[in-house]
Tab-separated table of C-alpha atoms in Angstrom:
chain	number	residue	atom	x	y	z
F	1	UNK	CA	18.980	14.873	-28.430
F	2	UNK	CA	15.683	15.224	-26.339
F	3	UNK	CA	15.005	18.495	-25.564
F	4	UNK	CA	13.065	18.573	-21.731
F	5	UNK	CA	11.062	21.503	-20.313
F	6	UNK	CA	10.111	21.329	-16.562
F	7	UNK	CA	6.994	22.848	-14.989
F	8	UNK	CA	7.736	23.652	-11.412
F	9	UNK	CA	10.998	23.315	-9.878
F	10	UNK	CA	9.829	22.593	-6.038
F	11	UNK	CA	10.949	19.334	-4.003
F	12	UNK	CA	10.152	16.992	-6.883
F	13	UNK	CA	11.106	19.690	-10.388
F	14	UNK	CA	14.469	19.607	-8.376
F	15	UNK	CA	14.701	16.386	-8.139
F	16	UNK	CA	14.154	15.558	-11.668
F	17	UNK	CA	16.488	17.965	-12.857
F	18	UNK	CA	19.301	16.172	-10.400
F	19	UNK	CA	18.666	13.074	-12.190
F	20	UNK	CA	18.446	14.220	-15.516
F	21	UNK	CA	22.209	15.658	-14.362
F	22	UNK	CA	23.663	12.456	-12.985
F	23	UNK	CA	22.712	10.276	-15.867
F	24	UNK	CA	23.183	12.456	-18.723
F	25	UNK	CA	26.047	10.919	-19.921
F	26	UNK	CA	24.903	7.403	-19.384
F	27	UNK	CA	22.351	7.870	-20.890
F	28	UNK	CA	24.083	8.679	-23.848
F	29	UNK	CA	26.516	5.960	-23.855
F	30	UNK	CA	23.596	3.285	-23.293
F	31	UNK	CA	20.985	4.979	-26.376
F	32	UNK	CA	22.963	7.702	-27.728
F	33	UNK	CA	20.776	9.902	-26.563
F	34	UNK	CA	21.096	13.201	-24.824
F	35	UNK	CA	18.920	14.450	-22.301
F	36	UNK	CA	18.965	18.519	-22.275
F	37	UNK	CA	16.900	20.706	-20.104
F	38	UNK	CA	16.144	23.637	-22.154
F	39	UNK	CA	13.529	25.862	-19.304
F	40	UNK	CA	12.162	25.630	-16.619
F	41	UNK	CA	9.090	27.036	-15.520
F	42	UNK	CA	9.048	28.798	-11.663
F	43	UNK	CA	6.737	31.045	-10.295
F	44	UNK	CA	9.904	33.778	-8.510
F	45	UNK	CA	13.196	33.439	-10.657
F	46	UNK	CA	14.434	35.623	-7.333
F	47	UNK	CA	14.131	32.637	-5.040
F	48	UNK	CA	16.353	30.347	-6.945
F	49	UNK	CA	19.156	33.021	-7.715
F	50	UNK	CA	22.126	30.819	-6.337
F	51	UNK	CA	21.099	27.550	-7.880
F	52	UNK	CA	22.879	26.181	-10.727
F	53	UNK	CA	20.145	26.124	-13.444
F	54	UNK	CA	19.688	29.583	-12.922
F	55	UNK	CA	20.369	30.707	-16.773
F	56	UNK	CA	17.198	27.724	-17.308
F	57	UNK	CA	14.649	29.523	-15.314
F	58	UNK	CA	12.091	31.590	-16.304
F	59	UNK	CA	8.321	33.312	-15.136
F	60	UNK	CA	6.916	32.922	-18.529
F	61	UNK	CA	5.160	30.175	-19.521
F	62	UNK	CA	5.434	31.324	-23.439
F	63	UNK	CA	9.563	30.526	-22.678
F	64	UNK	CA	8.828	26.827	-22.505
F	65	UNK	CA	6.205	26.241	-25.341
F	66	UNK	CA	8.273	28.296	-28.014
F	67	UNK	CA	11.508	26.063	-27.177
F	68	UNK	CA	11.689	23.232	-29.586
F	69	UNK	CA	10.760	20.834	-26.462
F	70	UNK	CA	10.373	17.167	-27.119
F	71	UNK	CA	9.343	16.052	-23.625
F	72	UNK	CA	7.237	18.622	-21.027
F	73	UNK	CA	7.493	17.402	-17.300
F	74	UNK	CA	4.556	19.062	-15.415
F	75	UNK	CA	5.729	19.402	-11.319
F	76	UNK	CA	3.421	21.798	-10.611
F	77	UNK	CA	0.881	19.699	-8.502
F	78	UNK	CA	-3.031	20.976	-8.325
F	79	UNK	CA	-5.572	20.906	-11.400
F	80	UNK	CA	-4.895	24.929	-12.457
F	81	UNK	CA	-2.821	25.689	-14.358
F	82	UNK	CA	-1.103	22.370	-15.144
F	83	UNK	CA	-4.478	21.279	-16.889
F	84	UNK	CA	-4.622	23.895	-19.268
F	85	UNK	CA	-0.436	23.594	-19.518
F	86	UNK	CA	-0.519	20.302	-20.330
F	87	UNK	CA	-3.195	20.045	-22.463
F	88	UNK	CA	-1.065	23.013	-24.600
F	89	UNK	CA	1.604	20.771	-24.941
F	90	UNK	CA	-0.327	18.107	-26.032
F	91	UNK	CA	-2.185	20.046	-28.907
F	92	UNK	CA	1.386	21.158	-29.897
F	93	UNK	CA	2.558	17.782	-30.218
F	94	UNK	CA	4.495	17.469	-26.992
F	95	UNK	CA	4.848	14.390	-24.701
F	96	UNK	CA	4.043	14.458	-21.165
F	97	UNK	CA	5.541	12.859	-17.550
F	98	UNK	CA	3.661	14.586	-14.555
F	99	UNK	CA	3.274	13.222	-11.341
F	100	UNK	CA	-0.178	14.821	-10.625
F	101	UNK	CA	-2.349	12.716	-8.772
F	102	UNK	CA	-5.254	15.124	-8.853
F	103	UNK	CA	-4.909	15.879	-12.182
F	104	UNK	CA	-5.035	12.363	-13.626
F	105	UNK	CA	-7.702	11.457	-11.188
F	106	UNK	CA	-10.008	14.043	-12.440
F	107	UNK	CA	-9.177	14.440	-16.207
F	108	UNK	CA	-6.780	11.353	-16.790
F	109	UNK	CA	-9.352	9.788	-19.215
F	110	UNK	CA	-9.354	13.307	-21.533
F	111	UNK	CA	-5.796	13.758	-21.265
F	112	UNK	CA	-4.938	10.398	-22.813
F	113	UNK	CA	-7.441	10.910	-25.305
F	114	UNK	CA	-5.874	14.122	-26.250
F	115	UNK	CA	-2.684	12.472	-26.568
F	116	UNK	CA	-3.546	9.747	-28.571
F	117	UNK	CA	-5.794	12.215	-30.788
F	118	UNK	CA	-1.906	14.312	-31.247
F	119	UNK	CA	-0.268	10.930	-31.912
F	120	UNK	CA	1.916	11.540	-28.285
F	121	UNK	CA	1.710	10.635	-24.942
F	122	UNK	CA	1.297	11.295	-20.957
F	123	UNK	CA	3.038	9.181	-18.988
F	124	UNK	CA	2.227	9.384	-15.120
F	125	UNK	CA	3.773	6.606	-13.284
F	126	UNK	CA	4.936	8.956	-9.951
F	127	UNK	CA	1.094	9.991	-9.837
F	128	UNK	CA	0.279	7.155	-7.753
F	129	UNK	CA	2.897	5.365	-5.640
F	130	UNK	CA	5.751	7.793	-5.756
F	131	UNK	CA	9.177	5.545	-6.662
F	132	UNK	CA	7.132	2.651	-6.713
F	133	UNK	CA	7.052	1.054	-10.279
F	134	UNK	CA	3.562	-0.151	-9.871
F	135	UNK	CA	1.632	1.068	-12.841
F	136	UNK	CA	4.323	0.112	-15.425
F	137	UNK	CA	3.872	-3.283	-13.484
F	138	UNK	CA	0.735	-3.804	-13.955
F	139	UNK	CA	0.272	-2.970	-17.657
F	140	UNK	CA	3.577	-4.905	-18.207
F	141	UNK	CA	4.778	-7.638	-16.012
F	142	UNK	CA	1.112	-8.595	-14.758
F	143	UNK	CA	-0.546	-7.984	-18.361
F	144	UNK	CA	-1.389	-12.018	-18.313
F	145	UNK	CA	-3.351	-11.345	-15.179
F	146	UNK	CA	-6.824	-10.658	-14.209
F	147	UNK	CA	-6.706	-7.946	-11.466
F	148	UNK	CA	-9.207	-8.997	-8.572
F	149	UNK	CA	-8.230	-6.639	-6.087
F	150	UNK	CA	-6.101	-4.233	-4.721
F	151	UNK	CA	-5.524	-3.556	-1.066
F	152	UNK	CA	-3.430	-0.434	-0.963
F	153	UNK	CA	-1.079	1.909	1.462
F	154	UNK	CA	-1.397	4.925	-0.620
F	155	UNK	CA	-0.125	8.008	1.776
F	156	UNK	CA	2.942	8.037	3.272
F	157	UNK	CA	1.897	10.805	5.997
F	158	UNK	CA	-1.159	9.164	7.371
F	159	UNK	CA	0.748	5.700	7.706
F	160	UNK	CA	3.686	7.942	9.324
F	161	UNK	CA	0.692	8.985	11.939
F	162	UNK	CA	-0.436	5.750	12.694
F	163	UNK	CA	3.120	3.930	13.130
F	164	UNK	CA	3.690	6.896	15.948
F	165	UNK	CA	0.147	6.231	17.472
F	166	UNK	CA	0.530	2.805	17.480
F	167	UNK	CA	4.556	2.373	18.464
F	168	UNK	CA	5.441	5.452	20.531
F	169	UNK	CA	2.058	6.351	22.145
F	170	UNK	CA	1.542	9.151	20.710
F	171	UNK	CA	-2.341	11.155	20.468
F	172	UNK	CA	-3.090	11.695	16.516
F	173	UNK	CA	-2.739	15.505	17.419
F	174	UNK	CA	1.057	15.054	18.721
F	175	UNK	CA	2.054	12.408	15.758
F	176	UNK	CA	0.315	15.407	13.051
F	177	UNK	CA	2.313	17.949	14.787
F	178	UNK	CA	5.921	15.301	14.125
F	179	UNK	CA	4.733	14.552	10.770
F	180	UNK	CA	4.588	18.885	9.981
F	181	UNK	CA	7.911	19.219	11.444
F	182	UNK	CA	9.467	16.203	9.548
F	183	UNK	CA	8.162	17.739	6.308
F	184	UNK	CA	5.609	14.740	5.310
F	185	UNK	CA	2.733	16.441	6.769
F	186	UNK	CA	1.671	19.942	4.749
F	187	UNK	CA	0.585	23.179	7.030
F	188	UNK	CA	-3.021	22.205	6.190
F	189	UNK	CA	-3.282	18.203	5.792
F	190	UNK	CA	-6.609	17.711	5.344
F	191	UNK	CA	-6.567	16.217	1.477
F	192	UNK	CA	-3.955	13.522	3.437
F	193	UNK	CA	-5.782	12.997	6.609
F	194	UNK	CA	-9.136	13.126	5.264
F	195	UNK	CA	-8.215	10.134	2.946
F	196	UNK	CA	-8.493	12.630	-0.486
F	197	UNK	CA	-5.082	11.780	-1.566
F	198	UNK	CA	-5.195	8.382	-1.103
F	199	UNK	CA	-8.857	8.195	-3.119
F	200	UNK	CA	-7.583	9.430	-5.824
F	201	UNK	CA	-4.444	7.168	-6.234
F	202	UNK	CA	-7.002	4.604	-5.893
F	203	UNK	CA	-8.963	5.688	-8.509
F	204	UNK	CA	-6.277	5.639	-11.113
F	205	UNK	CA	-4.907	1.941	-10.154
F	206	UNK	CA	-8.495	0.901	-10.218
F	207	UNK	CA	-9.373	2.568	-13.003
F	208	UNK	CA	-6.300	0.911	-14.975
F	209	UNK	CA	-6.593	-2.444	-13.347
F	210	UNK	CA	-10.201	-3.341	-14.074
F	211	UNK	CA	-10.288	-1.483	-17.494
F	212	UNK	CA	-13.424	0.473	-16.434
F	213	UNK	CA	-13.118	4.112	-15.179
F	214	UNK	CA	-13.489	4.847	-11.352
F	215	UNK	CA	-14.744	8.434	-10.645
F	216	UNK	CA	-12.453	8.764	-6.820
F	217	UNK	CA	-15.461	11.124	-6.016
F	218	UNK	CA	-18.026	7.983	-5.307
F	219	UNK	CA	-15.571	6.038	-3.531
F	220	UNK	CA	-16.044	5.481	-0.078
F	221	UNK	CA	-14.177	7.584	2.200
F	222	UNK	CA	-13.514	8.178	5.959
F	223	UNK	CA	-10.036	9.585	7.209
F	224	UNK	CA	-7.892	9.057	10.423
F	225	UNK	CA	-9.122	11.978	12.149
F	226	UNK	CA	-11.461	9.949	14.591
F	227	UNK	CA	-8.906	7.180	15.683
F	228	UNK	CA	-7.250	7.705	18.954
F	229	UNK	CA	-5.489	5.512	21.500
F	230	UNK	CA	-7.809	2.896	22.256
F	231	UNK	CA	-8.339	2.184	18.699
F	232	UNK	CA	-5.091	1.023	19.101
F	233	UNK	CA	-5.135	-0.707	22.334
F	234	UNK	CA	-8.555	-2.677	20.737
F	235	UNK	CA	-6.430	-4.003	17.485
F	236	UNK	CA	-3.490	-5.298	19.834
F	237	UNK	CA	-6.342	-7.564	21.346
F	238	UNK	CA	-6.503	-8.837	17.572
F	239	UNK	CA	-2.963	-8.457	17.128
F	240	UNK	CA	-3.741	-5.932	14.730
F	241	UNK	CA	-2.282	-2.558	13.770
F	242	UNK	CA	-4.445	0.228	12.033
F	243	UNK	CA	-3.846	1.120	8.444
F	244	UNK	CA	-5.709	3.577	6.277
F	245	UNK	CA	-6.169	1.485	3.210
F	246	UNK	CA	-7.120	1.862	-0.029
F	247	UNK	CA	-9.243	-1.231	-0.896
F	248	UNK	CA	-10.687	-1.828	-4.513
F	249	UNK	CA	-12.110	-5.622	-5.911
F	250	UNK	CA	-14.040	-6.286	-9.065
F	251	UNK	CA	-17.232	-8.417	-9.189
F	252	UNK	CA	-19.743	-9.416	-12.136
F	253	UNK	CA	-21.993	-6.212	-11.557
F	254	UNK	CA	-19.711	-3.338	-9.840
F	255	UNK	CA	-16.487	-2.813	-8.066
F	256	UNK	CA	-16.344	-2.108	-4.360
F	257	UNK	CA	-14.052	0.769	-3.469
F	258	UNK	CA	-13.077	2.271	-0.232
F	259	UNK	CA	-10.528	4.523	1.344
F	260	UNK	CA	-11.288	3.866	5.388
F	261	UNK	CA	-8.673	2.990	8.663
F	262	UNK	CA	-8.473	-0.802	8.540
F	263	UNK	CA	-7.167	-2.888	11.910
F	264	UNK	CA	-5.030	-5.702	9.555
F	265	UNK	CA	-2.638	-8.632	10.918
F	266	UNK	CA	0.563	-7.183	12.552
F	267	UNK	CA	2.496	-9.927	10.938
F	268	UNK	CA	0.710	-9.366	6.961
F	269	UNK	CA	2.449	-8.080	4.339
F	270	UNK	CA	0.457	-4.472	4.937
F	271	UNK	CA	1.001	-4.757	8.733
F	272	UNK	CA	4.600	-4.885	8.590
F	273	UNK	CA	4.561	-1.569	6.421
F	274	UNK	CA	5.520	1.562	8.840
F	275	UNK	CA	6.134	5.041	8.756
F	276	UNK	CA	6.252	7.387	5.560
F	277	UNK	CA	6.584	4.064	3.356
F	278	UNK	CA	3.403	3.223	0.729
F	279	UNK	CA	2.401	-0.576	0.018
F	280	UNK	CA	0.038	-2.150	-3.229
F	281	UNK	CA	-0.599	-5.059	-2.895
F	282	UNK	CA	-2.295	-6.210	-5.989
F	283	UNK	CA	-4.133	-10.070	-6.215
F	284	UNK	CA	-4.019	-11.526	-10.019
F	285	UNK	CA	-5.791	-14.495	-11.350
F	286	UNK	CA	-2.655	-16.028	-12.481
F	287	UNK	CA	-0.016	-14.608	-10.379
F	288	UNK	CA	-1.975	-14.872	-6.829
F	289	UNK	CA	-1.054	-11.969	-4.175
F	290	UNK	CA	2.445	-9.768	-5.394
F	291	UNK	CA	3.076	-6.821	-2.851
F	292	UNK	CA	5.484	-3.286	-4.078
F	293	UNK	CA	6.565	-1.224	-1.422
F	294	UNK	CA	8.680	1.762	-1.203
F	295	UNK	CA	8.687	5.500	-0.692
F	296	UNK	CA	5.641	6.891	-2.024
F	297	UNK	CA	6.838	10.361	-1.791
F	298	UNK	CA	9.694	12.631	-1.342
F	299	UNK	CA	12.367	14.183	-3.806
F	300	UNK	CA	14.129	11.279	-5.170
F	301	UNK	CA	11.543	8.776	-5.009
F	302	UNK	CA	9.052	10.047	-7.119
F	303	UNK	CA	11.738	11.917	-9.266
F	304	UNK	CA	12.686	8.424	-9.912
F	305	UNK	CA	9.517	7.395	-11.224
F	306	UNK	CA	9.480	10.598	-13.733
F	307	UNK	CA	12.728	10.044	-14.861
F	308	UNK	CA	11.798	6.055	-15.547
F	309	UNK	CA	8.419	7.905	-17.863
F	310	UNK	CA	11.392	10.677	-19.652
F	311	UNK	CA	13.515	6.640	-20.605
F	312	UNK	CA	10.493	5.222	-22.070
F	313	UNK	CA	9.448	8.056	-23.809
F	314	UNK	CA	13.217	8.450	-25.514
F	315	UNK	CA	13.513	4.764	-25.762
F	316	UNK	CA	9.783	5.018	-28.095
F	317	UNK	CA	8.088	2.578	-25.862
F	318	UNK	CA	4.939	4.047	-26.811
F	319	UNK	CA	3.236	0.734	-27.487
F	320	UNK	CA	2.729	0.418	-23.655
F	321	UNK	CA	1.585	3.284	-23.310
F	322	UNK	CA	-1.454	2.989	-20.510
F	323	UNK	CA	-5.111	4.383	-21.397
F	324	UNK	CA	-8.237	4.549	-19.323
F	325	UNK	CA	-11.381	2.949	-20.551
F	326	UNK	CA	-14.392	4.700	-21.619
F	327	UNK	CA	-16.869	2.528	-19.293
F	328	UNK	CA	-17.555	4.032	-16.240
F	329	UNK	CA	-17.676	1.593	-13.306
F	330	UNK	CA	-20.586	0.917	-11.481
F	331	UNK	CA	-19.565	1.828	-7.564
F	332	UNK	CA	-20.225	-0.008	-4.825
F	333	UNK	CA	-19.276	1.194	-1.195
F	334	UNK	CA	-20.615	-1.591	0.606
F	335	UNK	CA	-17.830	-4.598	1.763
F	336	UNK	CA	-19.778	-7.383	0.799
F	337	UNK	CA	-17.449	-10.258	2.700
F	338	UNK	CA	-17.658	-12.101	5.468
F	339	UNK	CA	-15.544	-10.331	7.924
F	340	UNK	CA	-15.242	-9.233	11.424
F	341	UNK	CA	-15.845	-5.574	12.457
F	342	UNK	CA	-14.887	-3.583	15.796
F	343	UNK	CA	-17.937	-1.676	17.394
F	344	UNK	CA	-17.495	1.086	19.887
F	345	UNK	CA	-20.737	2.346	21.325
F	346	UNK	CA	-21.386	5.548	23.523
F	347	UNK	CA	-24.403	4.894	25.408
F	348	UNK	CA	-25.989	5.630	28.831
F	349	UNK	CA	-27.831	2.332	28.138
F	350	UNK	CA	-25.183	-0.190	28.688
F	351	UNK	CA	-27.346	-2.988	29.697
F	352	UNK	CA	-29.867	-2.319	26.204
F	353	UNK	CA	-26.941	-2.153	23.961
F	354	UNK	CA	-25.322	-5.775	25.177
F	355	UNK	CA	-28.755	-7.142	24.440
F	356	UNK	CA	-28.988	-5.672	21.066
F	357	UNK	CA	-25.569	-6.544	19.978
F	358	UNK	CA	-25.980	-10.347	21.360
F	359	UNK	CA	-29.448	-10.694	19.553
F	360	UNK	CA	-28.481	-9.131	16.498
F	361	UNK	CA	-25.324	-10.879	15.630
F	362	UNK	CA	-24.455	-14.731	16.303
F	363	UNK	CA	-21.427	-14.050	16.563
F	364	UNK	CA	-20.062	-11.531	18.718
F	365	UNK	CA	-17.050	-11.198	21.234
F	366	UNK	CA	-18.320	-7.992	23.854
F	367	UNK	CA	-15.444	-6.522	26.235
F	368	UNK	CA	-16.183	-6.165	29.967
F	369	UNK	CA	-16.028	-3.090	31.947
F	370	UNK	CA	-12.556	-3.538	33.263
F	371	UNK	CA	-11.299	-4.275	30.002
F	372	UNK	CA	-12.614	-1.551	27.910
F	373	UNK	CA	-11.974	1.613	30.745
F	374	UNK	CA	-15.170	2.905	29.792
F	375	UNK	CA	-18.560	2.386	31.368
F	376	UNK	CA	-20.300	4.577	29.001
F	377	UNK	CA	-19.015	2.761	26.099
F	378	UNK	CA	-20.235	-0.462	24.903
F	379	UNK	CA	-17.182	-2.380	22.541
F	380	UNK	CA	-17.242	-5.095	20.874
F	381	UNK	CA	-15.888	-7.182	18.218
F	382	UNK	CA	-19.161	-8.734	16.113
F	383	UNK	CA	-18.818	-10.931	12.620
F	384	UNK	CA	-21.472	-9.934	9.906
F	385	UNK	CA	-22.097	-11.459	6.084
F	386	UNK	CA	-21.732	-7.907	4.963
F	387	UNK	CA	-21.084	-4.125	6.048
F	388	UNK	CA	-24.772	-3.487	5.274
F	389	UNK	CA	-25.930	-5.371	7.934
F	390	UNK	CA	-23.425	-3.225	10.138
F	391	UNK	CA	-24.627	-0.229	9.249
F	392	UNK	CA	-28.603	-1.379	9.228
F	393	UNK	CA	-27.427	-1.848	13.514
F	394	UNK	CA	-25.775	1.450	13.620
F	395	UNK	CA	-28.690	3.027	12.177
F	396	UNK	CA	-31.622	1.145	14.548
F	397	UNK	CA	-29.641	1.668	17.536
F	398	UNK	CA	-28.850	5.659	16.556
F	399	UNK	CA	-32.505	6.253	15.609
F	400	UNK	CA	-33.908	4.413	18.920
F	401	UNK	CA	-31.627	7.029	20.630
F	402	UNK	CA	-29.898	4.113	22.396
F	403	UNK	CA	-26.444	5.677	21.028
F	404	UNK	CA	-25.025	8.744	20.932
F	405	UNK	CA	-22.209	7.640	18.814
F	406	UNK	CA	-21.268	4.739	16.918
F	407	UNK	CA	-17.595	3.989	15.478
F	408	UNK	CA	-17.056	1.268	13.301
F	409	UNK	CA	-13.552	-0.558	12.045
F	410	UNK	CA	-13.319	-3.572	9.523
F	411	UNK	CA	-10.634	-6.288	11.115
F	412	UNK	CA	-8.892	-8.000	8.319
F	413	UNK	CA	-7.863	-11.373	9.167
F	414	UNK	CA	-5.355	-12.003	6.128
């Protein structure tokens, strides 16, 4: 029998505890193993007086570490107190499944450490892609592989945003208001909109596909805040739509890594990915380009991927268990390809800025007047060796006081 003990009991804790529920018995048919729920930790007992696992709830956190608990499921979310929880259990022999993004992102490397130190394990598979399967895939199914890159839909309510901007016309104000009343926006959204979230998931598939350790703190980052409808209306020229991606590659010397909005092909594998759904697509040596997709969030999606970590755990697959390097990776934020990039210029010096962008780049594609709507606005689509030499023209242009403003967007053509 495997005793369980569940921090939090909120959209995912409840989720978890429905699975464990439905596949009790099957599970011990299949291993001859039971799955038992012994506590579970809430913050109001009160609140939850009608549910079925009342008589399993408790306010105390000494309730769950003086059960004889095999298997602690952290649901708690945030750094405190689920870091100091969880490395408790650890000490005290306990395995771990959590689903904390933040957590793992900012002490994954000590956690594991701990656990190996107590001769246990964390498991974290929901941390990342919610019901998608993709870091037990990557230390399993693609072990043969050297990881190149990853280009990455990694939050389901920013890609819910965009799919309204883009298909129903909507401003990014009117598709954040939707995605708060659906329930995949939170009352403040800024760790989602501001690209946080999606950072830090990036961090831990980067961090476990290259073998080094990527800090999600000096990764590039830039939200969705700033895009608005003729973002949109420019990428349809390209037959683009605009994702917020999460894009990581290894070279010799350092790995690039970026969280930014991203106009890709309508008809790529990321480009066909709408609404609340999340997207990795991952490039091997061996293997070439395999995509997951699925729900990256939600109460049976990522209760999925917890329950999967409770299996492996009961099953004893600890010899896969995933670890994070010691090396810390050497960041760069600069995209160092050969790519095309949008530029949208406010300037009272029209006639200056045309120059400038037609002498500085060889190649470069500028939209008239009547196309663009906007005669204080200069826009353009310009190809460059690398974003440095972007962001050297943003700069000379800004400091010359030819521009008052200066958006850029990288156009992926595969």
């Amino acid at each position: 029998m495997a005793n369980i003990a569940m921090l939090g009991y909120g959209v995912v804790g409840s989720g978890v505890a429905e699975l464990i529920s439905r596949n009790r018995y099957k599970f011990k048919d299949e291993l001859d193993e039971e799955l038992v729920i012994s506590k579970i930790l809430v913050r109001n007992v009160d609140k939850h007086l009608n549910n079925k696992n009342r008589g399993l709830l408790t306010e105390n956190i000494e309730d769950i570490f003086n059960e004889k608990v095999d298997i602690i499921v952290e649901a708690m979310g945030g750094l405190n107190p689920s870091y100091e929880y969880i490395k408790r259990a650890l000490n005290m022999k306990k395995h771990v499944v959590t689903a904390n993004k933040d957590l793992m992102a900012e002490r994954g490397y000590e956690l594991l450490q701990l656990a190996k130190k107590n001769g246990v394990t964390i498991h974290f598979e929901a941390s990342v892609g919610g019901g998608i399967p993709i870091l037990k895939s990557m230390n399993e199914c693609l072990v043969g592989n050297e990881i190149k890159s990853i280009k990455s839909i990694l939050n389901g309510t920013t890609n819910f945003i965009l799919s309204k901007m883009s298909h129903n016309g909507m401003s990014y104000e009117e598709a954040l208001k939707l995605a708060q009343e659906m329930g995949f926006a939170e009352a403040n959204p800024e760790s989602d909109v501001k690209g946080y979230d999606a950072a830090r998931k990036l961090s831990i598939l980067s961090t476990i596909a290259y073998n080094r350790r990527v800090d999600w703190k000096n990764i590039n980052i830039e939200g969705i805040t700033q895009i608005d409808s003729d973002d949109f209306r420019y990428a349809k020229m390209q037959k683009c739509s605009i994702k917020l991606l999460g894009i990581s590659k290894i070279s010799e010397d350092d790995i690039y890594a970026a969280v930014m909005p991203v106009m890709v092909k309508q008809d790529s594998m990321l480009g066909k990915i709408e609404n609340e759904y999340n997207a990795i697509l991952v490039e091997g040596d061996a293997v070439g380009d395999v995509m997951f997709s699925g729900k990256g969030a939600g109460m049976f999606p990522t209760a999925s991927a917890v329950f999967a970590d409770i299996a492996d755990i009961v099953e004893n697959k600890r010899e896969k268990t995933i670890t994070f390097s010691s090396e810390k990776a050497s960041i760069n934020k600069s995209w160092n390809l050969k790519s095309k990039w949008l530029l949208r210029i406010k300037t009272q010096n029209r006639v200056e800025i045309i120059e400038s962008i037609s002498s500085s780049f060889k190649s470069c594609y500028i939209l008239s007047n009547s196309v663009s709507g906007n005669k204080e606005e200069v826009v353009a689509f310009v190809n460059a060796d690398n974003e440095d030499l972007i962001d050297e023209y943003i700069e000379k242009v800004k400091s010359g006081k030819q521009a008052q403003s200066v958006k850029k967007l990288l156009v992926l053509d595969k």
